[in-house]
Amino acid sequence: YATRSIEAYKKAYALDPQSPIIGERLAEMYWKAQRIHDAVVEANEILKRDPNDLPTHRLLARIYLRSLGDLNGGSSGQTEMVGKAIAEYKEVHRLDPSDAEAALWLARLYRLHNDPEKAEQVLRGMLKDDPDNDAATEQLTQLLLDQGKSDEAIQILLSMTSRSPSATLYDLLGDAYTQTKDYPKAEEAYRKAVDLDPSELIHLHGLGQTLLSEEKYDAALSVYQKLADVMPDDADVYLRMAQIYRELHQLDKAEENLVKARQYAPGSLEVMYNEAMIYESDRKS
């Protein structure tokens, strides 16, 4: 009934063309009916009359955000759309600082726009108002890790997990310790993440890689065997198992896992490298 709704709103608008509510509903109905251009035009007309119309800024922000998914990554059109989405989420954040979802999207868009300083400013502002905001903590610490600021990320995560432990935060803590090459603490953090959410395989991946870095080959092998049971087509799992078996001097099993890795990742340079390493180990033995 989208077409009927639009026609009804247009008739109502004709009777009261200054009504912001009717204009907002009409613009939103255009959007729901996939008449994106009409929705944007109508929304911008509303903002000409009232630049502080919060619902309309929210609508435009959603439109531009959703439009990003219809564009090719790295295109000039995507850059332009990111800029438009940022402009609208900035207005939403200005008009309603309590809107945490809008603030998080603003920070994500700043990161997408290669503007980490502004993203960090938004996230720190959120945590100043709400220190227990898990989502803001996750974004901020990931941002710090991307910039190599692992020590600061660790301090934030330790403080947060002491008050509100979560699997995602412990996983990030494991990433942070891995970045500093403190593998025993990384292992501890990943184990806590696995205990809190055993169904999330990314935690097991982190634990397995850490155990491998610590040269705890039997424990690492146990983790990767679990992953192979639930992810039988993941080439990386078989690569890690091949690497472990090579370190354990079980070259037949190493080669067996490389065959599986090659099956799921044909042409992989890492598979070829491991094949060469096995050949070299076999030749020396």
Tab-separated table of C-alpha atoms in Angstrom:
chain	number	residue	atom	x	y	z
A	1	TYR	CA	0.000	0.000	0.000
A	2	ALA	CA	3.006	2.321	-0.344
A	3	THR	CA	1.578	4.127	-3.388
A	4	ARG	CA	-1.742	4.775	-1.644
A	5	SER	CA	0.069	6.035	1.447
A	6	ILE	CA	2.178	8.423	-0.630
A	7	GLU	CA	-0.876	9.799	-2.387
A	8	ALA	CA	-2.675	10.302	0.930
A	9	TYR	CA	0.311	12.123	2.440
A	10	LYS	CA	0.619	14.303	-0.674
A	11	LYS	CA	-3.040	15.314	-0.391
A	12	ALA	CA	-2.603	16.089	3.298
A	13	TYR	CA	0.552	18.064	2.487
A	14	ALA	CA	-1.369	20.102	-0.102
A	15	LEU	CA	-3.804	21.135	2.643
A	16	ASP	CA	-1.017	21.975	5.110
A	17	PRO	CA	2.263	22.504	3.200
A	18	GLN	CA	4.046	23.873	6.295
A	19	SER	CA	3.457	20.761	8.397
A	20	PRO	CA	6.833	19.225	9.279
A	21	ILE	CA	5.218	15.989	10.451
A	22	ILE	CA	3.433	15.363	7.150
A	23	GLY	CA	6.611	16.211	5.253
A	24	GLU	CA	8.651	13.813	7.390
A	25	ARG	CA	6.108	11.004	6.910
A	26	LEU	CA	5.982	11.609	3.170
A	27	ALA	CA	9.782	11.546	2.860
A	28	GLU	CA	9.959	8.346	4.901
A	29	MET	CA	7.259	6.715	2.815
A	30	TYR	CA	9.173	7.608	-0.372
A	31	TRP	CA	12.188	5.863	1.167
A	32	LYS	CA	10.200	2.749	2.122
A	33	ALA	CA	8.824	2.629	-1.405
A	34	GLN	CA	12.421	2.727	-2.757
A	35	ARG	CA	11.827	6.156	-4.325
A	36	ILE	CA	15.153	7.332	-2.953
A	37	HIS	CA	15.514	10.450	-5.084
A	38	ASP	CA	12.049	11.682	-4.097
A	39	ALA	CA	12.795	10.959	-0.434
A	40	VAL	CA	16.032	12.969	-0.527
A	41	VAL	CA	14.385	15.879	-2.360
A	42	GLU	CA	11.492	15.999	0.094
A	43	ALA	CA	13.807	15.736	3.103
A	44	ASN	CA	16.009	18.556	1.876
A	45	GLU	CA	12.944	20.748	1.333
A	46	ILE	CA	11.998	20.191	4.975
A	47	LEU	CA	15.518	21.099	6.127
A	48	LYS	CA	15.391	24.340	4.134
A	49	ARG	CA	12.493	25.395	6.338
A	50	ASP	CA	13.921	23.933	9.544
A	51	PRO	CA	17.627	22.969	9.538
A	52	ASN	CA	17.216	21.472	13.029
A	53	ASP	CA	14.520	18.961	12.112
A	54	LEU	CA	15.939	15.887	13.879
A	55	PRO	CA	13.685	13.165	12.358
A	56	THR	CA	14.561	14.361	8.854
A	57	HIS	CA	18.294	14.326	9.573
A	58	ARG	CA	17.856	10.788	10.925
A	59	LEU	CA	16.015	9.758	7.773
A	60	LEU	CA	18.697	11.187	5.467
A	61	ALA	CA	21.413	9.532	7.553
A	62	ARG	CA	19.694	6.133	7.119
A	63	ILE	CA	19.209	6.725	3.396
A	64	TYR	CA	22.862	7.597	2.774
A	65	LEU	CA	24.091	4.763	4.997
A	66	ARG	CA	21.955	2.195	3.218
A	67	SER	CA	23.018	3.579	-0.162
A	68	LEU	CA	26.639	2.759	0.692
A	69	GLY	CA	25.808	-0.924	0.369
A	70	ASP	CA	24.672	-0.392	-3.222
A	71	LEU	CA	27.996	1.130	-4.313
A	72	ASN	CA	31.286	-0.488	-5.224
A	73	GLY	CA	34.007	-0.178	-2.586
A	74	GLY	CA	36.599	2.493	-3.325
A	75	SER	CA	34.471	4.263	-5.922
A	76	SER	CA	34.205	8.045	-6.024
A	77	GLY	CA	30.478	7.636	-5.502
A	78	GLN	CA	31.109	5.790	-2.260
A	79	THR	CA	33.409	8.554	-1.014
A	80	GLU	CA	30.737	11.126	-1.767
A	81	MET	CA	28.045	9.041	-0.046
A	82	VAL	CA	30.230	8.555	3.048
A	83	GLY	CA	30.653	12.336	3.221
A	84	LYS	CA	26.901	12.855	3.028
A	85	ALA	CA	26.236	10.213	5.684
A	86	ILE	CA	28.830	11.802	7.986
A	87	ALA	CA	27.221	15.223	7.555
A	88	GLU	CA	23.804	13.868	8.546
A	89	TYR	CA	25.043	11.797	11.493
A	90	LYS	CA	26.968	14.834	12.727
A	91	GLU	CA	23.694	16.769	12.791
A	92	VAL	CA	21.904	13.930	14.582
A	93	HIS	CA	24.736	13.761	17.125
A	94	ARG	CA	24.611	17.539	17.602
A	95	LEU	CA	20.849	17.649	18.017
A	96	ASP	CA	20.629	14.523	20.190
A	97	PRO	CA	23.926	13.716	21.962
A	98	SER	CA	22.172	10.881	23.818
A	99	ASP	CA	21.649	8.918	20.578
A	100	ALA	CA	24.392	6.318	21.084
A	101	GLU	CA	23.610	4.433	17.877
A	102	ALA	CA	24.058	7.583	15.783
A	103	ALA	CA	27.349	8.350	17.550
A	104	LEU	CA	28.643	4.835	16.864
A	105	TRP	CA	27.734	5.104	13.193
A	106	LEU	CA	29.432	8.503	13.029
A	107	ALA	CA	32.625	6.982	14.454
A	108	ARG	CA	32.456	4.054	11.999
A	109	LEU	CA	32.001	6.417	9.089
A	110	TYR	CA	34.923	8.568	10.204
A	111	ARG	CA	37.075	5.418	10.229
A	112	LEU	CA	35.803	4.484	6.774
A	113	HIS	CA	36.667	8.019	5.668
A	114	ASN	CA	40.252	7.596	6.995
A	115	ASP	CA	39.710	10.153	9.733
A	116	PRO	CA	40.651	8.205	12.883
A	117	GLU	CA	41.214	11.341	14.998
A	118	LYS	CA	37.586	12.416	14.651
A	119	ALA	CA	36.382	8.859	15.239
A	120	GLU	CA	38.445	8.712	18.416
A	121	GLN	CA	37.043	12.064	19.567
A	122	VAL	CA	33.460	10.825	19.172
A	123	LEU	CA	34.157	7.530	20.958
A	124	ARG	CA	36.003	9.149	23.861
A	125	GLY	CA	33.102	11.547	24.248
A	126	MET	CA	30.701	8.615	24.438
A	127	LEU	CA	32.811	6.857	27.080
A	128	LYS	CA	33.077	10.052	29.093
A	129	ASP	CA	29.281	10.101	29.346
A	130	ASP	CA	28.884	6.321	29.618
A	131	PRO	CA	32.085	4.532	30.765
A	132	ASP	CA	30.387	1.125	30.582
A	133	ASN	CA	29.425	1.354	26.914
A	134	ASP	CA	30.765	-1.920	25.469
A	135	ALA	CA	30.212	-0.954	21.836
A	136	ALA	CA	32.125	2.315	22.187
A	137	THR	CA	34.922	0.522	24.050
A	138	GLU	CA	35.177	-2.093	21.295
A	139	GLN	CA	35.395	0.545	18.583
A	140	LEU	CA	37.886	2.721	20.451
A	141	THR	CA	40.240	-0.130	21.340
A	142	GLN	CA	40.092	-1.517	17.789
A	143	LEU	CA	40.924	1.965	16.540
A	144	LEU	CA	43.886	2.162	18.942
A	145	LEU	CA	45.105	-1.277	17.857
A	146	ASP	CA	44.909	-0.243	14.201
A	147	GLN	CA	47.198	2.658	15.112
A	148	GLY	CA	49.593	0.436	17.064
A	149	LYS	CA	48.623	1.971	20.429
A	150	SER	CA	48.358	-1.422	22.089
A	151	ASP	CA	49.427	-0.334	25.593
A	152	GLU	CA	46.624	2.218	25.816
A	153	ALA	CA	44.143	-0.298	24.404
A	154	ILE	CA	45.200	-2.825	27.061
A	155	GLN	CA	44.623	-0.372	29.908
A	156	ILE	CA	41.133	0.504	28.628
A	157	LEU	CA	40.213	-3.151	28.128
A	158	LEU	CA	41.528	-4.236	31.530
A	159	SER	CA	39.456	-1.534	33.196
A	160	MET	CA	36.358	-2.442	31.189
A	161	THR	CA	36.585	-6.221	31.637
A	162	SER	CA	36.986	-5.797	35.384
A	163	ARG	CA	33.578	-4.066	35.465
A	164	SER	CA	31.757	-5.709	32.580
A	165	PRO	CA	33.445	-8.873	31.255
A	166	SER	CA	32.455	-9.903	27.760
A	167	ALA	CA	33.833	-12.337	25.189
A	168	THR	CA	34.356	-9.617	22.581
A	169	LEU	CA	36.329	-7.408	24.966
A	170	TYR	CA	38.517	-10.327	26.069
A	171	ASP	CA	39.119	-11.206	22.413
A	172	LEU	CA	40.264	-7.635	21.785
A	173	LEU	CA	42.464	-7.859	24.876
A	174	GLY	CA	44.011	-10.997	23.381
A	175	ASP	CA	44.654	-9.081	20.145
A	176	ALA	CA	46.276	-6.258	22.119
A	177	TYR	CA	48.577	-8.589	24.057
A	178	THR	CA	49.444	-10.368	20.807
A	179	GLN	CA	50.445	-7.021	19.336
A	180	THR	CA	52.874	-6.545	22.246
A	181	LYS	CA	54.016	-10.201	21.890
A	182	ASP	CA	52.914	-10.970	25.451
A	183	TYR	CA	51.621	-14.392	24.461
A	184	PRO	CA	50.914	-15.828	27.940
A	185	LYS	CA	48.554	-12.938	28.711
A	186	ALA	CA	47.081	-13.176	25.208
A	187	GLU	CA	46.384	-16.873	25.817
A	188	GLU	CA	44.685	-16.069	29.127
A	189	ALA	CA	42.486	-13.433	27.483
A	190	TYR	CA	41.480	-15.682	24.574
A	191	ARG	CA	40.646	-18.534	26.968
A	192	LYS	CA	38.309	-16.217	28.869
A	193	ALA	CA	36.690	-15.201	25.580
A	194	VAL	CA	36.178	-18.865	24.650
A	195	ASP	CA	34.734	-19.652	28.093
A	196	LEU	CA	32.247	-16.777	27.816
A	197	ASP	CA	31.216	-17.532	24.223
A	198	PRO	CA	32.383	-20.981	23.058
A	199	SER	CA	30.256	-20.813	19.911
A	200	GLU	CA	32.160	-17.822	18.469
A	201	LEU	CA	34.930	-19.367	16.376
A	202	ILE	CA	37.029	-16.218	16.137
A	203	HIS	CA	37.990	-16.678	19.795
A	204	LEU	CA	39.242	-20.191	19.066
A	205	HIS	CA	41.227	-18.868	16.104
A	206	GLY	CA	42.940	-16.352	18.362
A	207	LEU	CA	43.663	-18.976	20.995
A	208	GLY	CA	45.048	-21.429	18.457
A	209	GLN	CA	47.384	-18.869	16.896
A	210	THR	CA	48.617	-17.779	20.335
A	211	LEU	CA	49.332	-21.363	21.422
A	212	LEU	CA	51.206	-21.839	18.161
A	213	SER	CA	53.277	-18.714	18.867
A	214	GLU	CA	54.030	-20.088	22.347
A	215	GLU	CA	55.135	-23.374	20.746
A	216	LYS	CA	52.481	-25.253	22.736
A	217	TYR	CA	51.936	-27.521	19.774
A	218	ASP	CA	49.769	-30.230	21.340
A	219	ALA	CA	47.360	-27.675	22.824
A	220	ALA	CA	47.286	-25.704	19.555
A	221	LEU	CA	46.600	-28.887	17.580
A	222	SER	CA	43.632	-29.661	19.836
A	223	VAL	CA	42.159	-26.214	19.132
A	224	TYR	CA	42.626	-26.476	15.356
A	225	GLN	CA	41.116	-29.966	15.287
A	226	LYS	CA	37.999	-28.512	16.919
A	227	LEU	CA	37.940	-25.794	14.281
A	228	ALA	CA	38.368	-28.344	11.488
A	229	ASP	CA	35.333	-30.242	12.788
A	230	VAL	CA	33.070	-27.196	12.447
A	231	MET	CA	34.878	-25.478	9.540
A	232	PRO	CA	35.877	-28.352	7.236
A	233	ASP	CA	36.444	-26.023	4.260
A	234	ASP	CA	38.722	-23.475	5.972
A	235	ALA	CA	42.146	-23.671	4.307
A	236	ASP	CA	43.831	-21.661	7.066
A	237	VAL	CA	42.917	-24.281	9.683
A	238	TYR	CA	44.618	-27.025	7.676
A	239	LEU	CA	47.632	-24.800	7.081
A	240	ARG	CA	48.082	-24.276	10.811
A	241	MET	CA	47.693	-28.015	11.453
A	242	ALA	CA	50.289	-28.738	8.790
A	243	GLN	CA	52.625	-26.245	10.429
A	244	ILE	CA	52.122	-27.898	13.840
A	245	TYR	CA	52.697	-31.414	12.494
A	246	ARG	CA	55.888	-30.186	10.789
A	247	GLU	CA	57.116	-28.820	14.116
A	248	LEU	CA	56.263	-32.175	15.717
A	249	HIS	CA	58.225	-33.934	12.913
A	250	GLN	CA	55.128	-35.799	11.750
A	251	LEU	CA	55.696	-34.974	8.099
A	252	ASP	CA	53.147	-37.424	6.670
A	253	LYS	CA	50.341	-35.747	8.644
A	254	ALA	CA	51.697	-32.322	7.730
A	255	GLU	CA	51.544	-33.207	4.047
A	256	GLU	CA	48.060	-34.679	4.457
A	257	ASN	CA	46.779	-31.373	5.853
A	258	LEU	CA	48.524	-29.390	3.143
A	259	VAL	CA	46.655	-31.426	0.536
A	260	LYS	CA	43.390	-30.332	2.195
A	261	ALA	CA	44.570	-26.717	2.384
A	262	ARG	CA	45.454	-26.770	-1.317
A	263	GLN	CA	41.997	-28.146	-2.095
A	264	TYR	CA	40.281	-25.146	-0.493
A	265	ALA	CA	42.873	-22.508	-1.446
A	266	PRO	CA	44.377	-23.495	-4.807
A	267	GLY	CA	47.302	-21.325	-5.819
A	268	SER	CA	47.922	-20.078	-2.274
A	269	LEU	CA	51.496	-18.860	-1.831
A	270	GLU	CA	51.390	-19.845	1.834
A	271	VAL	CA	50.497	-23.418	0.890
A	272	MET	CA	53.408	-23.491	-1.569
A	273	TYR	CA	55.756	-22.120	1.103
A	274	ASN	CA	54.702	-24.787	3.601
A	275	GLU	CA	55.111	-27.479	0.954
A	276	ALA	CA	58.668	-26.276	0.407
A	277	MET	CA	59.326	-26.306	4.169
A	278	ILE	CA	58.050	-29.876	4.458
A	279	TYR	CA	60.209	-30.922	1.516
A	280	GLU	CA	63.226	-29.316	3.186
A	281	SER	CA	62.454	-31.028	6.521
A	282	ASP	CA	61.975	-34.364	4.763
A	283	ARG	CA	65.258	-33.945	2.875
A	284	LYS	CA	67.174	-33.172	6.083
A	285	SER	CA	65.672	-36.149	7.874
